[in-house]
Amino acid sequence: RQFANLSKKLRIIYYLCGRMVRKAILVLVSAAICTAAAAQDDFLHKAVDKYGQTITLLSKVNGSYYRDTSFIFAYPTKWIVKTSANFDRSLITVSGLDQGREFRASAKSPLHYGQEIAVTYSGLTLAWSWIPPSDIIDNQFTSRYFGNRIGFEIYYQYSDAYRGSLLNGADTLSMNIGELSCRSMGAEFYYALNYREFSYPAGMSQTYVQKKSAGSMLLALSAKHYDIKSEATQPPGNPALRIRSTAMALQAGYGYNFVPSDDWLFHVSALAGPLVVNSSTLHLYGHKNGMPLRFPNCMARALVAAVYRLNDWNFALNAIADGSSIGDDSAQRVNYIRFHFTAAVSIRF
């Protein structure tokens, strides 16, 4: 009987202790959740404040986000949501000498279809583009700000939508899609001299309306980096191939907006300039070959766009050709060209 009473008391004590432990755990978890929520709320407030400060600074540099002239009109609404269908194709070729043997390597992505979603607030845009479910991967994340005076675009892209070929002396081999991957990133900054009459974002982000035809000289700084390498999925015996390039160019050009009517806008612009920074290498058969900076190594970019406005809706078509040439034929040369076509629809609110 005494053992039974002791066992009963122990069970009661165990039950009470268990309840206290469970309550203590619940209190600690609740405190942790509240602390995390408060920290997240504080982080969000700080992020929103920083975002607002960035918009204010960019607006001041551009003169004012709401500055109107007889040539340019700014929408009073700040939000724009855009969705687009993209068609993209890239080609990279490398040629020169490797251990005294002539070689030529190429990596190209076939014309492929992708989708993009972009959200703009007060001119600052965040965008993500991807390929619908398929055998290839191509994702790009972009942040851009297009103002009348200054603007920038920064992006990061990963893609395995490349196939390659290599001709080294008498040896020839090919690499299929999935056996090459490409990581690329870049930043572009521009300055429009005639920013009171010419609106670059009218043709690009549709945050402004060009009321009269006008053009402007453009100055730009463009920096690009890409890293293409063979993957472990390639057949055994194929040589490891890697093409890396980091380059920066100072560019000058001209942009023009043609306004035939209140609803239509046609934009054309072109930029080109010499490289001022270059660090490009080719890794092949265990050898590393550098690509020297030579004149006239350069980067170039051309863009055409058509925009139709219907109340709060915009319908836009644009085509971009972007390219660079680095090195020389006596050592190694790498040529890069990309074609990008977009059909987009956006709404302002």
Short mmCIF file of C-alpha atoms in Angstrom, two decimals:
data_model
loop_
_atom_site.label_atom_id
_atom_site.label_comp_id
_atom_site.label_asym_id
_atom_site.label_seq_id
_atom_site.Cartn_x
_atom_site.Cartn_y
_atom_site.Cartn_z
CA ARG A 1 0.00 0.00 0.00
CA GLN A 2 2.82 2.42 0.86
CA PHE A 3 4.46 1.64 -2.49
CA ALA A 4 1.16 2.32 -4.26
CA ASN A 5 0.73 5.67 -2.45
CA LEU A 6 4.33 6.66 -3.31
CA SER A 7 3.78 5.68 -6.94
CA LYS A 8 0.61 7.76 -7.06
CA LYS A 9 2.41 10.78 -5.59
CA LEU A 10 5.23 10.38 -8.11
CA ARG A 11 2.73 10.25 -10.96
CA ILE A 12 1.07 13.42 -9.68
CA ILE A 13 4.42 15.17 -9.38
CA TYR A 14 5.40 13.96 -12.87
CA TYR A 15 2.09 15.22 -14.26
CA LEU A 16 2.44 18.65 -12.60
CA CYS A 17 6.08 18.95 -13.71
CA GLY A 18 5.09 17.97 -17.24
CA ARG A 19 2.43 20.67 -17.33
CA MET A 20 4.89 23.26 -16.02
CA VAL A 21 7.50 22.22 -18.62
CA ARG A 22 4.95 22.37 -21.42
CA LYS A 23 3.80 25.82 -20.28
CA ALA A 24 7.40 26.98 -20.04
CA ILE A 25 8.11 25.69 -23.56
CA LEU A 26 4.95 27.39 -24.84
CA VAL A 27 5.97 30.68 -23.21
CA LEU A 28 9.48 30.46 -24.67
CA VAL A 29 8.18 29.62 -28.14
CA SER A 30 5.67 32.48 -27.96
CA ALA A 31 8.41 34.86 -26.84
CA ALA A 32 10.67 33.69 -29.64
CA ILE A 33 7.89 34.16 -32.22
CA CYS A 34 7.08 37.63 -30.90
CA THR A 35 10.77 38.57 -30.91
CA ALA A 36 11.22 37.28 -34.46
CA ALA A 37 8.08 39.08 -35.61
CA ALA A 38 9.26 42.30 -33.98
CA ALA A 39 12.70 41.91 -35.56
CA GLN A 40 11.14 41.18 -38.95
CA ASP A 41 8.80 44.14 -38.59
CA ASP A 42 11.77 46.35 -37.66
CA PHE A 43 13.72 44.98 -40.64
CA LEU A 44 10.81 45.67 -42.99
CA HIS A 45 10.44 49.21 -41.65
CA LYS A 46 14.15 49.84 -42.15
CA ALA A 47 14.05 48.31 -45.64
CA VAL A 48 11.08 50.51 -46.60
CA ASP A 49 12.86 53.59 -45.19
CA LYS A 50 16.04 52.78 -47.17
CA TYR A 51 13.96 52.20 -50.29
CA GLY A 52 12.25 55.57 -49.81
CA GLN A 53 15.59 57.31 -49.27
CA THR A 54 16.95 55.70 -52.46
CA ILE A 55 13.91 56.88 -54.47
CA THR A 56 14.25 60.39 -53.02
CA LEU A 57 17.96 60.56 -53.87
CA LEU A 58 17.41 59.30 -57.42
CA SER A 59 14.53 61.72 -57.91
CA LYS A 60 16.68 64.64 -56.75
CA VAL A 61 19.50 63.66 -59.10
CA ASN A 62 17.04 63.41 -61.97
CA GLY A 63 15.62 66.86 -61.18
CA SER A 64 12.32 65.61 -59.79
CA TYR A 65 10.25 62.57 -60.47
CA TYR A 66 7.22 64.72 -61.27
CA ARG A 67 8.97 67.39 -63.36
CA ASP A 68 6.96 68.05 -66.53
CA THR A 69 8.02 70.01 -69.60
CA SER A 70 6.42 70.72 -72.97
CA PHE A 71 8.20 67.55 -74.20
CA ILE A 72 7.81 65.18 -71.24
CA PHE A 73 4.99 64.19 -68.92
CA ALA A 74 5.31 62.04 -65.77
CA TYR A 75 2.49 59.75 -64.74
CA PRO A 76 1.01 60.69 -61.34
CA THR A 77 0.71 57.00 -60.45
CA LYS A 78 3.78 55.28 -58.98
CA TRP A 79 3.08 51.57 -59.42
CA ILE A 80 3.55 49.63 -62.66
CA VAL A 81 3.17 45.86 -63.04
CA LYS A 82 4.50 44.36 -66.26
CA THR A 83 4.52 40.90 -67.76
CA SER A 84 6.35 40.01 -70.94
CA ALA A 85 7.28 37.23 -73.32
CA ASN A 86 10.99 37.11 -74.18
CA PHE A 87 12.90 35.54 -77.04
CA ASP A 88 16.63 35.32 -76.52
CA ARG A 89 19.70 34.03 -78.35
CA SER A 90 23.42 34.33 -77.48
CA LEU A 91 26.65 33.42 -79.25
CA ILE A 92 30.19 33.42 -77.84
CA THR A 93 33.19 32.50 -79.99
CA VAL A 94 36.85 32.19 -78.97
CA SER A 95 39.68 31.80 -81.47
CA GLY A 96 43.48 31.96 -81.37
CA LEU A 97 46.48 29.79 -80.52
CA ASP A 98 46.83 27.16 -77.80
CA GLN A 99 50.31 25.66 -77.41
CA GLY A 100 51.06 26.65 -81.01
CA ARG A 101 47.87 25.04 -82.39
CA GLU A 102 45.03 27.01 -83.89
CA PHE A 103 41.72 26.50 -82.15
CA ARG A 104 38.17 27.78 -82.27
CA ALA A 105 35.61 27.29 -79.55
CA SER A 106 32.01 28.45 -79.54
CA ALA A 107 29.09 28.38 -77.15
CA LYS A 108 25.63 29.35 -78.31
CA SER A 109 22.13 29.20 -76.97
CA PRO A 110 19.37 28.46 -79.48
CA LEU A 111 16.50 30.89 -79.78
CA HIS A 112 14.34 30.14 -76.75
CA TYR A 113 11.20 31.52 -75.15
CA GLY A 114 10.98 32.92 -71.62
CA GLN A 115 8.65 34.92 -69.41
CA GLU A 116 9.24 37.92 -67.16
CA ILE A 117 7.35 39.61 -64.36
CA ALA A 118 8.41 43.09 -63.24
CA VAL A 119 7.14 45.46 -60.56
CA THR A 120 8.01 49.17 -60.63
CA TYR A 121 7.57 51.72 -57.86
CA SER A 122 8.53 55.36 -58.50
CA GLY A 123 10.78 54.29 -61.36
CA LEU A 124 12.70 51.58 -59.51
CA THR A 125 12.02 48.10 -60.93
CA LEU A 126 12.59 44.55 -59.72
CA ALA A 127 12.19 41.84 -62.34
CA TRP A 128 12.55 38.07 -62.66
CA SER A 129 12.60 36.18 -65.94
CA TRP A 130 12.52 32.42 -66.39
CA ILE A 131 11.87 29.68 -68.92
CA PRO A 132 8.63 27.70 -68.47
CA PRO A 133 9.13 24.04 -67.48
CA SER A 134 11.47 22.47 -70.00
CA ASP A 135 14.77 20.62 -70.27
CA ILE A 136 16.82 23.83 -69.92
CA ILE A 137 17.26 26.41 -67.17
CA ASP A 138 17.51 30.15 -67.77
CA ASN A 139 16.80 32.52 -64.87
CA GLN A 140 17.61 36.21 -64.65
CA PHE A 141 17.13 38.67 -61.78
CA THR A 142 17.20 42.37 -62.62
CA SER A 143 17.04 45.68 -60.79
CA ARG A 144 16.74 48.81 -62.88
CA TYR A 145 15.98 52.49 -62.55
CA PHE A 146 15.32 54.56 -65.65
CA GLY A 147 15.24 58.33 -65.12
CA ASN A 148 15.31 61.13 -67.65
CA ARG A 149 18.80 62.26 -66.60
CA ILE A 150 20.41 59.12 -65.19
CA GLY A 151 19.55 55.46 -64.94
CA PHE A 152 21.01 52.04 -64.31
CA GLU A 153 20.35 48.34 -64.77
CA ILE A 154 21.95 45.52 -62.77
CA TYR A 155 21.33 41.85 -63.53
CA TYR A 156 22.40 38.31 -62.72
CA GLN A 157 21.69 35.35 -65.02
CA TYR A 158 22.23 31.61 -64.86
CA SER A 159 21.63 29.44 -67.91
CA ASP A 160 22.43 25.95 -69.15
CA ALA A 161 20.74 26.58 -72.51
CA TYR A 162 24.06 26.43 -74.36
CA ARG A 163 25.56 23.97 -76.79
CA GLY A 164 29.21 24.18 -77.77
CA SER A 165 31.83 23.05 -80.23
CA LEU A 166 35.62 22.94 -80.19
CA LEU A 167 38.03 22.72 -83.12
CA ASN A 168 41.64 22.29 -81.96
CA GLY A 169 43.98 21.36 -84.77
CA ALA A 170 42.57 18.16 -86.22
CA ASP A 171 40.45 17.43 -83.12
CA THR A 172 36.76 18.28 -83.23
CA LEU A 173 34.16 17.75 -80.55
CA SER A 174 30.72 19.06 -79.65
CA MET A 175 28.85 19.66 -76.41
CA ASN A 176 25.09 19.44 -76.15
CA ILE A 177 22.64 21.47 -74.11
CA GLY A 178 23.15 20.71 -70.43
CA GLU A 179 26.88 20.11 -70.82
CA LEU A 180 27.71 23.84 -70.63
CA SER A 181 26.56 26.38 -68.07
CA CYS A 182 26.86 30.16 -68.07
CA ARG A 183 26.75 32.58 -65.16
CA SER A 184 26.69 36.21 -66.14
CA MET A 185 26.18 39.52 -64.42
CA GLY A 186 26.40 43.10 -65.51
CA ALA A 187 25.72 46.72 -64.70
CA GLU A 188 24.96 49.60 -67.03
CA PHE A 189 24.72 53.29 -66.15
CA TYR A 190 23.69 56.07 -68.51
CA TYR A 191 23.45 59.86 -68.54
CA ALA A 192 21.23 61.76 -70.99
CA LEU A 193 22.44 65.26 -71.81
CA ASN A 194 19.13 66.58 -73.16
CA TYR A 195 17.08 65.18 -70.28
CA ARG A 196 14.57 68.07 -70.26
CA GLU A 197 13.28 67.15 -73.72
CA PHE A 198 14.25 63.51 -74.26
CA SER A 199 12.90 60.74 -72.01
CA TYR A 200 14.78 57.44 -72.09
CA PRO A 201 12.29 55.71 -69.74
CA ALA A 202 9.39 56.62 -72.06
CA GLY A 203 10.55 53.86 -74.36
CA MET A 204 11.98 51.48 -71.74
CA SER A 205 9.94 51.47 -68.52
CA GLN A 206 6.96 53.65 -69.56
CA THR A 207 7.13 55.73 -66.37
CA TYR A 208 7.12 58.87 -68.54
CA VAL A 209 5.30 59.99 -71.68
CA GLN A 210 7.16 61.63 -74.54
CA LYS A 211 4.78 64.31 -75.89
CA LYS A 212 6.97 65.61 -78.73
CA SER A 213 9.71 64.01 -80.77
CA ALA A 214 13.18 64.66 -79.35
CA GLY A 215 16.65 63.17 -79.11
CA SER A 216 19.71 63.34 -76.89
CA MET A 217 23.36 62.42 -76.70
CA LEU A 218 23.92 59.55 -74.26
CA LEU A 219 26.96 58.73 -72.12
CA ALA A 220 27.24 55.31 -70.48
CA LEU A 221 29.41 53.03 -68.39
CA SER A 222 28.93 49.32 -69.06
CA ALA A 223 30.46 46.42 -67.08
CA LYS A 224 29.91 42.73 -67.82
CA HIS A 225 31.13 39.42 -66.46
CA TYR A 226 30.37 35.94 -67.73
CA ASP A 227 31.72 32.52 -66.87
CA ILE A 228 31.03 29.61 -69.23
CA LYS A 229 32.27 26.17 -68.27
CA SER A 230 31.74 22.54 -69.16
CA GLU A 231 29.77 20.48 -66.66
CA ALA A 232 30.43 17.03 -65.24
CA THR A 233 27.54 15.73 -67.35
CA GLN A 234 29.59 15.92 -70.56
CA PRO A 235 30.84 12.62 -72.00
CA PRO A 236 34.06 11.15 -70.53
CA GLY A 237 37.17 12.17 -72.44
CA ASN A 238 35.92 15.60 -73.45
CA PRO A 239 38.37 18.31 -72.33
CA ALA A 240 37.43 20.75 -69.58
CA LEU A 241 36.53 24.07 -71.18
CA ARG A 242 36.08 27.37 -69.39
CA ILE A 243 35.70 30.89 -70.77
CA ARG A 244 35.79 33.77 -68.29
CA SER A 245 35.55 37.45 -69.13
CA THR A 246 35.27 40.62 -67.07
CA ALA A 247 35.23 43.88 -69.00
CA MET A 248 34.21 47.52 -68.63
CA ALA A 249 33.67 50.10 -71.34
CA LEU A 250 33.02 53.84 -71.59
CA GLN A 251 30.37 54.45 -74.21
CA ALA A 252 28.76 57.32 -76.07
CA GLY A 253 25.81 57.35 -78.40
CA TYR A 254 22.50 58.87 -79.30
CA GLY A 255 18.85 58.18 -78.55
CA TYR A 256 15.74 59.44 -80.29
CA ASN A 257 12.01 59.25 -79.51
CA PHE A 258 9.66 59.68 -82.46
CA VAL A 259 6.08 60.56 -81.52
CA PRO A 260 3.72 60.32 -84.52
CA SER A 261 0.57 60.59 -82.36
CA ASP A 262 -0.56 60.86 -78.74
CA ASP A 263 -0.78 57.08 -78.36
CA TRP A 264 2.35 55.88 -80.18
CA LEU A 265 6.07 56.16 -79.47
CA PHE A 266 9.01 54.77 -81.44
CA HIS A 267 12.42 54.70 -79.77
CA VAL A 268 15.85 54.01 -81.21
CA SER A 269 19.23 54.31 -79.46
CA ALA A 270 22.77 53.09 -79.93
CA LEU A 271 25.85 53.14 -77.68
CA ALA A 272 29.43 52.07 -78.35
CA GLY A 273 32.82 52.65 -76.79
CA PRO A 274 36.28 51.25 -76.06
CA LEU A 275 37.11 48.88 -73.23
CA VAL A 276 38.98 50.39 -70.30
CA VAL A 277 39.13 47.24 -68.14
CA ASN A 278 39.64 43.67 -69.30
CA SER A 279 40.34 40.38 -67.54
CA SER A 280 39.49 37.51 -69.90
CA THR A 281 40.90 33.99 -69.90
CA LEU A 282 40.41 30.68 -71.68
CA HIS A 283 41.02 27.38 -69.82
CA LEU A 284 41.52 24.50 -72.22
CA TYR A 285 43.35 21.14 -71.85
CA GLY A 286 44.67 22.33 -68.48
CA HIS A 287 46.21 25.47 -70.02
CA LYS A 288 45.23 29.02 -69.12
CA ASN A 289 45.40 31.59 -71.91
CA GLY A 290 44.91 35.29 -71.34
CA MET A 291 43.26 37.65 -73.77
CA PRO A 292 45.09 40.99 -74.00
CA LEU A 293 43.35 44.34 -74.15
CA ARG A 294 43.82 45.77 -77.62
CA PHE A 295 42.49 48.77 -79.47
CA PRO A 296 39.79 48.84 -80.79
CA ASN A 297 38.33 46.29 -78.30
CA CYS A 298 34.86 47.62 -77.59
CA MET A 299 31.30 47.07 -76.43
CA ALA A 300 28.22 48.12 -78.38
CA ARG A 301 24.48 48.11 -77.82
CA ALA A 302 21.55 48.98 -80.08
CA LEU A 303 17.87 49.15 -79.14
CA VAL A 304 14.60 49.77 -80.96
CA ALA A 305 11.19 49.92 -79.28
CA ALA A 306 7.57 50.64 -80.10
CA VAL A 307 5.06 51.62 -77.39
CA TYR A 308 1.29 52.00 -77.61
CA ARG A 309 -0.65 53.64 -74.76
CA LEU A 310 -4.29 52.87 -74.00
CA ASN A 311 -5.55 54.60 -70.86
CA ASP A 312 -3.57 53.00 -67.99
CA TRP A 313 -2.26 50.20 -70.18
CA ASN A 314 0.98 50.07 -72.18
CA PHE A 315 1.82 47.60 -74.94
CA ALA A 316 5.48 47.51 -75.93
CA LEU A 317 7.75 45.70 -78.35
CA ASN A 318 11.53 46.07 -78.16
CA ALA A 319 14.59 44.43 -79.66
CA ILE A 320 18.14 44.67 -78.29
CA ALA A 321 21.43 43.68 -79.85
CA ASP A 322 24.34 43.65 -77.41
CA GLY A 323 27.92 42.67 -78.21
CA SER A 324 31.63 42.95 -77.41
CA SER A 325 35.00 42.04 -78.92
CA ILE A 326 38.05 41.38 -76.71
CA GLY A 327 41.65 40.37 -77.48
CA ASP A 328 43.30 39.92 -80.89
CA ASP A 329 43.84 37.16 -83.43
CA SER A 330 47.57 36.79 -82.67
CA ALA A 331 46.77 35.46 -79.18
CA GLN A 332 43.12 34.89 -78.31
CA ARG A 333 39.98 36.77 -79.21
CA VAL A 334 36.52 36.39 -77.71
CA ASN A 335 33.44 37.79 -79.44
CA TYR A 336 30.08 37.97 -77.71
CA ILE A 337 26.71 38.88 -79.18
CA ARG A 338 23.20 38.61 -77.78
CA PHE A 339 19.81 39.23 -79.39
CA HIS A 340 16.84 39.85 -77.12
CA PHE A 341 13.25 40.46 -78.23
CA THR A 342 10.42 41.34 -75.83
CA ALA A 343 6.66 41.73 -76.14
CA ALA A 344 5.26 43.29 -72.95
CA VAL A 345 2.03 44.54 -71.46
CA SER A 346 1.87 46.69 -68.33
CA ILE A 347 -0.67 48.51 -66.20
CA ARG A 348 -0.26 51.61 -64.02
CA PHE A 349 -2.08 52.23 -60.76
#
